[in-house]
Tab-separated table of C-alpha atoms in Angstrom:
chain	number	residue	atom	x	y	z
A	9	MET	CA	180.906	76.314	149.935
A	10	MET	CA	183.240	73.321	150.090
A	11	ARG	CA	186.735	73.540	148.685
A	12	THR	CA	186.963	71.585	145.419
A	13	GLU	CA	189.906	69.999	143.628
A	14	TRP	CA	190.763	70.189	139.935
A	15	ARG	CA	189.597	66.610	139.390
A	16	ASP	CA	186.190	67.389	140.891
A	17	HIS	CA	185.390	69.339	137.705
A	18	GLY	CA	184.836	68.330	134.073
A	19	TRP	CA	187.280	70.776	132.437
A	20	GLN	CA	186.514	71.979	128.925
A	21	LEU	CA	188.975	73.318	126.355
A	22	ILE	CA	188.167	76.156	123.970
A	23	HIS	CA	190.863	76.856	121.392
A	24	THR	CA	189.514	78.444	118.252
A	25	THR	CA	190.408	80.712	115.336
A	26	PRO	CA	191.957	84.171	115.884
A	27	GLN	CA	189.629	86.750	117.426
A	28	SER	CA	189.805	90.510	117.902
A	29	PRO	CA	191.170	92.017	121.127
A	30	SER	CA	187.781	93.438	122.139
A	31	LEU	CA	186.098	90.054	121.576
A	32	HIS	CA	188.687	88.391	123.807
A	33	MET	CA	187.887	90.904	126.572
A	34	ALA	CA	184.181	90.191	126.130
A	35	LEU	CA	184.550	86.395	126.057
A	36	ASP	CA	186.374	86.472	129.401
A	37	ASP	CA	183.420	88.368	130.845
A	38	VAL	CA	180.818	86.061	129.269
A	39	LEU	CA	182.541	82.790	130.155
A	40	VAL	CA	183.354	83.632	133.765
A	41	HIS	CA	179.679	84.453	134.304
A	42	GLU	CA	178.586	81.262	132.504
A	43	VAL	CA	180.830	79.194	134.775
A	44	GLY	CA	179.666	81.105	137.858
A	45	ALA	CA	176.030	80.433	136.925
A	46	GLU	CA	176.871	76.750	136.255
A	47	HIS	CA	175.727	77.148	132.655
A	48	ARG	CA	179.072	75.823	131.541
A	49	PRO	CA	181.659	73.575	133.172
A	50	PRO	CA	184.992	75.099	134.208
A	51	THR	CA	186.890	76.043	131.095
A	52	LEU	CA	190.409	76.575	129.816
A	53	ARG	CA	190.396	78.978	126.878
A	54	ILE	CA	193.522	79.398	124.759
A	55	TRP	CA	193.514	82.687	122.868
A	56	GLU	CA	194.538	83.274	119.283
A	57	TRP	CA	194.985	86.935	118.392
A	58	ALA	CA	193.673	88.390	115.122
A	59	SER	CA	195.534	91.677	115.521
A	60	PRO	CA	198.052	93.453	117.747
A	61	ALA	CA	196.843	94.929	121.005
A	62	VAL	CA	197.742	96.702	124.188
A	63	VAL	CA	195.658	95.292	127.015
A	64	ILE	CA	195.568	97.532	130.074
A	65	GLY	CA	194.478	96.493	133.552
A	66	ARG	CA	191.059	97.334	134.982
A	67	PHE	CA	192.460	100.087	137.226
A	68	GLN	CA	195.155	101.563	135.025
A	69	SER	CA	195.009	105.114	133.751
A	70	LEU	CA	194.766	105.100	129.970
A	71	ARG	CA	196.802	108.258	129.433
A	72	ASN	CA	199.404	107.360	132.046
A	73	GLU	CA	200.005	103.928	130.518
A	74	VAL	CA	199.571	104.234	126.770
A	75	ASP	CA	200.890	106.545	124.080
A	76	MET	CA	197.714	106.476	121.993
A	77	GLU	CA	199.353	108.247	119.081
A	78	ALA	CA	202.108	105.636	118.907
A	79	ALA	CA	199.534	102.858	119.225
A	80	GLN	CA	197.589	104.300	116.301
A	81	ARG	CA	200.737	104.692	114.241
A	82	HIS	CA	201.561	101.015	114.761
A	83	GLY	CA	197.947	99.916	114.137
A	84	ILE	CA	197.588	98.597	117.665
A	85	GLU	CA	194.139	98.315	119.271
A	86	VAL	CA	194.070	99.416	122.911
A	87	VAL	CA	191.597	97.606	125.155
A	88	ARG	CA	190.834	97.472	128.885
A	89	ARG	CA	190.312	94.089	130.510
A	90	ILE	CA	188.097	93.256	133.505
A	91	SER	CA	190.988	92.191	135.765
A	92	GLY	CA	193.594	94.329	137.499
A	93	GLY	CA	197.321	94.189	136.875
A	94	GLY	CA	199.585	95.797	134.325
A	95	ALA	CA	199.621	96.580	130.625
A	96	MET	CA	200.404	93.814	128.150
A	97	PHE	CA	201.770	94.356	124.670
A	98	ILE	CA	200.479	91.727	122.272
A	99	GLU	CA	201.396	90.822	118.729
A	100	PRO	CA	199.820	87.744	117.148
A	101	GLY	CA	202.307	84.911	117.275
A	102	ASN	CA	204.386	86.633	119.952
A	103	THR	CA	202.361	85.680	122.999
A	104	ILE	CA	200.586	82.686	124.429
A	105	THR	CA	197.482	83.823	126.295
A	106	TYR	CA	194.976	81.675	128.164
A	107	SER	CA	192.065	82.092	130.548
A	108	ILE	CA	190.840	79.713	133.187
A	109	CYS	CA	187.258	80.186	134.358
A	110	ALA	CA	186.613	78.218	137.520
A	111	PRO	CA	184.188	78.162	140.431
A	112	LEU	CA	185.470	80.073	143.468
A	113	SER	CA	185.407	76.773	145.351
A	114	LEU	CA	188.652	75.811	143.561
A	115	ILE	CA	190.568	78.540	145.405
A	116	LYS	CA	188.482	78.670	148.576
A	117	GLY	CA	190.601	79.309	151.672
A	118	LEU	CA	193.668	80.274	149.661
A	119	SER	CA	195.304	83.662	149.971
A	120	PHE	CA	195.538	85.709	146.785
A	121	GLN	CA	199.206	84.778	146.554
A	122	GLN	CA	198.469	81.077	146.924
A	123	ALA	CA	195.564	81.233	144.475
A	124	TYR	CA	197.698	82.721	141.705
A	125	ALA	CA	200.396	80.082	142.095
A	126	TYR	CA	197.829	77.280	142.402
A	127	MET	CA	196.052	78.191	139.147
A	128	ASP	CA	199.318	77.957	137.221
A	129	GLU	CA	200.958	74.854	138.731
A	130	TRP	CA	200.168	72.992	135.504
A	131	VAL	CA	202.031	75.620	133.477
A	132	ILE	CA	205.124	75.360	135.669
A	133	GLU	CA	204.995	71.591	135.061
A	134	ALA	CA	204.503	72.020	131.304
A	135	LEU	CA	207.489	74.364	131.153
A	136	ALA	CA	209.575	71.873	133.143
A	137	THR	CA	208.870	69.171	130.542
A	138	LEU	CA	210.227	71.629	127.959
A	139	GLY	CA	213.417	72.021	129.969
A	140	ILE	CA	212.544	75.393	131.520
A	141	LYS	CA	212.912	75.749	135.260
A	142	ALA	CA	210.190	78.268	136.030
A	143	TRP	CA	208.523	79.333	139.236
A	144	TYR	CA	205.929	81.713	140.609
A	145	GLN	CA	207.194	85.146	141.530
A	146	PRO	CA	204.638	86.875	143.781
A	147	LEU	CA	202.506	88.668	143.292
A	148	ASN	CA	201.573	87.605	139.789
A	149	ASP	CA	204.519	86.624	137.596
A	150	ILE	CA	205.910	83.389	136.215
A	151	THR	CA	209.645	83.751	135.978
A	152	SER	CA	212.781	81.741	135.216
A	153	GLU	CA	216.522	82.075	135.659
A	154	GLY	CA	216.645	83.857	132.304
A	155	GLY	CA	213.931	86.362	133.195
A	156	LYS	CA	210.202	86.903	133.343
A	157	ILE	CA	208.047	84.596	131.222
A	158	ALA	CA	204.476	85.570	132.036
A	159	GLY	CA	202.108	87.795	133.983
A	160	ALA	CA	198.806	86.670	135.504
A	161	ALA	CA	195.674	88.451	136.660
A	162	GLN	CA	192.567	87.283	138.473
A	163	ALA	CA	189.088	88.716	138.791
A	164	HIS	CA	186.166	87.390	140.795
A	165	ARG	CA	182.807	87.663	139.016
A	166	GLY	CA	179.437	86.127	139.737
A	167	GLY	CA	180.674	83.239	141.878
A	168	ALA	CA	183.593	82.327	139.643
A	169	VAL	CA	187.229	83.257	139.281
A	170	LEU	CA	188.778	84.349	136.026
A	171	HIS	CA	192.501	83.656	135.945
A	172	HIS	CA	194.207	84.766	132.763
A	173	VAL	CA	197.837	84.797	131.785
A	174	THR	CA	199.899	86.252	128.970
A	175	MET	CA	203.209	84.527	128.285
A	176	ALA	CA	205.943	86.039	126.130
A	177	TYR	CA	206.778	83.765	123.223
A	178	ASP	CA	208.709	86.411	121.333
A	179	ILE	CA	208.834	90.168	121.773
A	180	ASP	CA	209.494	93.380	119.878
A	181	ALA	CA	210.753	95.351	122.874
A	182	VAL	CA	211.421	98.512	120.864
A	183	LYS	CA	207.838	98.736	119.636
A	184	MET	CA	206.551	97.858	123.101
A	185	LEU	CA	208.473	100.704	124.753
A	186	ASP	CA	207.257	103.052	122.021
A	187	VAL	CA	203.632	102.381	122.928
A	188	LEU	CA	203.707	101.786	126.697
A	189	ARG	CA	204.673	104.580	129.071
A	190	ILE	CA	206.989	103.262	131.741
A	191	GLY	CA	207.286	105.501	134.809
A	192	ARG	CA	210.242	105.897	137.103
A	193	GLU	CA	208.383	104.966	140.280
A	194	LYS	CA	207.491	101.614	138.794
A	195	LEU	CA	211.192	100.899	138.465
A	196	SER	CA	211.965	101.771	142.081
A	197	ASP	CA	211.154	98.513	143.819
A	198	LYS	CA	212.631	95.704	141.787
A	199	GLY	CA	214.547	97.785	139.279
A	200	THR	CA	212.161	96.538	136.615
A	201	THR	CA	208.583	96.909	135.512
A	202	SER	CA	205.913	94.532	134.318
A	203	ALA	CA	206.449	95.544	130.730
A	204	ALA	CA	210.168	96.154	130.658
A	205	LYS	CA	211.106	93.463	133.169
A	206	ARG	CA	213.873	91.494	131.597
A	207	VAL	CA	211.696	89.219	129.570
A	208	ASP	CA	213.162	85.965	128.356
A	209	PRO	CA	210.676	84.692	125.876
A	210	LEU	CA	209.722	81.079	125.311
A	211	ARG	CA	211.007	81.043	121.750
A	212	SER	CA	214.628	81.526	122.740
A	213	GLN	CA	214.262	79.289	125.802
A	214	THR	CA	212.637	76.330	124.038
A	215	GLY	CA	213.664	76.630	120.391
A	216	LEU	CA	210.175	75.274	119.641
A	217	PRO	CA	207.405	76.711	117.469
A	218	ARG	CA	204.688	78.499	119.423
A	219	GLU	CA	202.144	75.828	118.458
A	220	ALA	CA	204.339	73.108	119.983
A	221	VAL	CA	204.535	74.972	123.296
A	222	ILE	CA	200.739	75.355	123.330
A	223	GLU	CA	200.304	71.672	122.517
A	224	ARG	CA	202.546	70.707	125.432
A	225	MET	CA	200.595	72.978	127.750
A	226	ILE	CA	197.285	71.441	126.693
A	227	ASP	CA	198.691	67.921	127.100
A	228	THR	CA	199.948	68.747	130.589
A	229	PHE	CA	196.612	70.238	131.665
A	230	ARG	CA	194.804	67.194	130.241
A	231	GLN	CA	197.009	64.761	132.138
A	232	ARG	CA	196.890	66.623	135.451
A	233	HIS	CA	193.312	67.816	135.565
A	234	GLY	CA	191.399	66.108	132.732
A	235	LEU	CA	190.264	68.116	129.700
A	236	THR	CA	187.565	67.664	127.055
A	237	ASP	CA	187.620	69.527	123.735
A	238	ASP	CA	184.754	71.975	123.509
A	239	VAL	CA	183.607	74.947	121.430
A	240	LEU	CA	181.919	78.243	122.219
A	241	ARG	CA	178.150	77.887	122.150
A	242	PRO	CA	176.450	80.121	119.565
A	243	ASP	CA	174.727	82.106	122.313
A	244	GLU	CA	178.024	82.622	124.146
A	245	LEU	CA	179.674	83.895	120.967
A	246	ALA	CA	176.684	86.127	120.173
A	247	ARG	CA	176.780	87.677	123.652
A	248	GLY	CA	180.532	88.065	123.377
A	249	GLU	CA	180.220	89.864	120.056
A	250	ALA	CA	177.487	92.129	121.400
A	251	LEU	CA	179.549	92.999	124.487
A	252	ALA	CA	182.672	93.518	122.379
A	253	GLY	CA	180.833	96.075	120.278
A	254	GLU	CA	178.798	97.815	122.959
A	255	ARG	CA	181.190	97.812	125.856
A	256	PHE	CA	184.715	96.627	125.252
A	257	SER	CA	185.401	98.750	122.174
A	258	SER	CA	183.645	101.799	123.607
A	259	GLU	CA	185.525	104.944	124.547
A	260	ALA	CA	183.620	105.034	127.850
A	261	TRP	CA	185.007	101.673	128.964
A	262	LEU	CA	188.509	102.278	127.600
A	263	ALA	CA	188.746	105.625	129.370
A	264	ASP	CA	186.840	104.495	132.477
A	265	VAL	CA	190.052	105.337	134.320
A	266	PRO	CA	191.203	108.208	132.114
B	18	MET	CA	198.983	117.102	140.357
B	19	HIS	CA	200.389	113.640	140.079
B	20	GLY	CA	201.888	111.246	142.622
B	21	GLU	CA	203.108	107.671	142.408
B	22	TYR	CA	204.065	105.115	145.008
B	23	LYS	CA	205.302	101.581	144.493
B	24	MET	CA	204.326	99.576	147.534
B	25	PRO	CA	207.247	97.328	148.555
B	26	GLY	CA	206.318	93.810	147.459
B	27	GLY	CA	203.148	95.285	145.962
B	28	LYS	CA	202.005	97.189	142.934
B	29	LEU	CA	202.117	100.748	141.674
B	30	VAL	CA	199.580	103.265	142.985
B	31	VAL	CA	199.095	106.463	140.984
B	32	VAL	CA	197.073	109.476	142.090
B	33	ASP	CA	196.029	112.395	139.917
B	34	LEU	CA	194.215	115.244	141.647
B	35	GLU	CA	193.755	118.976	142.045
B	36	VAL	CA	193.576	121.150	145.119
B	37	ARG	CA	190.653	123.589	145.290
B	38	ASP	CA	190.106	125.864	148.293
B	39	GLY	CA	192.494	123.775	150.356
B	40	ARG	CA	190.739	120.507	149.597
B	41	LEU	CA	191.428	117.541	147.303
B	42	ALA	CA	189.311	117.562	144.146
B	43	GLY	CA	188.975	115.443	141.035
B	44	VAL	CA	190.832	112.600	142.744
B	45	GLN	CA	191.627	109.684	140.448
B	46	VAL	CA	193.459	106.659	141.848
B	47	SER	CA	194.900	104.213	139.331
B	48	GLY	CA	197.555	101.543	139.025
B	49	ASP	CA	198.371	97.920	138.261
B	50	PHE	CA	196.980	96.617	141.570
B	51	PHE	CA	194.131	94.163	142.145
B	52	LEU	CA	190.885	95.169	143.806
B	53	GLU	CA	187.630	93.286	144.361
B	54	PRO	CA	184.953	94.305	143.614
B	55	ASP	CA	186.079	96.683	140.891
B	56	SER	CA	183.509	99.287	141.983
B	57	ALA	CA	185.692	99.855	145.064
B	58	LEU	CA	187.902	102.156	142.981
B	59	ASP	CA	185.089	104.724	142.793
B	60	ALA	CA	184.555	104.395	146.547
B	61	ILE	CA	188.252	105.136	147.134
B	62	ASN	CA	188.136	108.210	144.866
B	63	ARG	CA	185.011	109.454	146.647
B	64	ALA	CA	186.556	108.910	150.086
B	65	LEU	CA	189.516	111.127	149.156
B	66	GLU	CA	187.452	113.845	147.486
B	67	GLY	CA	187.210	116.918	149.721
B	68	GLN	CA	189.880	115.820	152.210
B	69	PRO	CA	191.929	118.755	153.529
B	70	GLN	CA	195.041	119.369	151.479
B	71	ASP	CA	197.159	119.123	154.649
B	72	ALA	CA	195.618	115.842	155.885
B	73	ASP	CA	198.493	113.585	156.876
B	74	GLU	CA	199.136	110.055	155.708
B	75	ALA	CA	197.321	108.471	158.658
B	76	ALA	CA	194.230	110.646	158.186
B	77	LEU	CA	194.083	109.898	154.457
B	78	ALA	CA	194.529	106.152	155.001
B	79	ALA	CA	191.758	106.221	157.601
B	80	ALA	CA	189.462	108.069	155.190
B	81	VAL	CA	190.089	105.433	152.497
B	82	GLN	CA	189.471	102.640	154.993
B	83	ARG	CA	186.185	104.202	156.122
B	84	GLY	CA	185.045	104.519	152.519
B	85	LEU	CA	185.460	100.824	151.796
B	86	GLY	CA	182.984	98.087	152.593
B	87	SER	CA	184.113	95.078	154.609
B	88	ASP	CA	183.833	92.905	151.481
B	89	VAL	CA	186.587	94.784	149.631
B	90	MET	CA	189.760	92.826	148.936
B	91	MET	CA	193.065	94.391	147.935
B	92	TYR	CA	196.094	92.651	146.471
B	93	GLY	CA	199.288	94.615	145.945
B	94	LEU	CA	197.525	97.676	147.377
B	95	SER	CA	196.729	99.146	150.789
B	96	ALA	CA	194.986	102.208	152.191
B	97	GLN	CA	198.380	103.406	153.410
B	98	ALA	CA	199.956	103.051	149.948
B	99	ILE	CA	197.133	105.151	148.489
B	100	ALA	CA	197.656	107.761	151.224
B	101	ILE	CA	201.385	107.969	150.432
B	102	ALA	CA	200.656	108.480	146.717
B	103	VAL	CA	198.165	111.254	147.599
B	104	ARG	CA	200.733	113.013	149.798
B	105	ARG	CA	203.297	112.798	147.015
B	106	ALA	CA	200.829	114.326	144.555
B	107	VAL	CA	199.988	117.200	146.888
B	108	ASP	CA	203.585	117.808	147.936
B	109	GLY	CA	204.739	117.793	144.325
B	110	ASP	CA	207.001	114.841	144.977
B	111	ALA	CA	205.919	112.752	142.001
B	112	ALA	CA	208.948	110.489	142.561
């Protein structure tokens, strides 16, 4: 396998109407396999959320991470994603989430640390054009002088890499800490944790509406790497919906690591 | 029994387990680390199952290493970090 560059690929953009948390989990799974099988070109998918969610990492313990009773009380759906990393607290309009599905050739020869930073160079540039000096904080954070902006996670599936990122646009920290369990050990290294890390959201940093930040990100990706507007194929959506129902909203998957 | 260890520059490793007849049982490793392929988590749990309760850090790390295929990739996680979290669980030092 030869290393490829961004411009070697015909990047597609999917940015559609709000979808449920479990469908988002499923679409990541479907699209990374479609890209790996060369059934679809490499794709940038911008997520719109239909409802609030806690998204836990592939290897996180459900009961150690989430107060299910509090989640229920707040009407928050708890889902497990296919990538590792930490729990994310999502409210529609408060986060900007995207997935990149790319052939493994794009990150061939890179260390994990390099691959994370490489997949988000365009975001660092987009933030710079909005006046935010941001940089990659290994292992998997985008941060700024004001605080953490985003967390990334990658998973390798079927010959492709899924790289997805949740950025804080705005945040209800009180509700977040009500639902997520934050342990002491997690605080020992950097004095902060993925969830409670001093987050400085994009709303206060840019003063721009969320949609304007997304538009700038899309423009930046388009200029750097090329980007064609696309939609989910009906069969992709159908498989996503089936997987969302059968797997990603099942108790077995959610509690796979109890 | 529950143990946690935050690997310096890495991620959090959590271990929940019991001790039965002097051996580790019901071992469940979890955390916000990255692991490829994801089935390697089960292999790690299996490798720790049945280890003597007094196995030291080096022995536990070696057991984890033996249980993993050569294709397994870890990011923010190591066999040693898992071994430390196991020791903390057994020693009651949840930290």
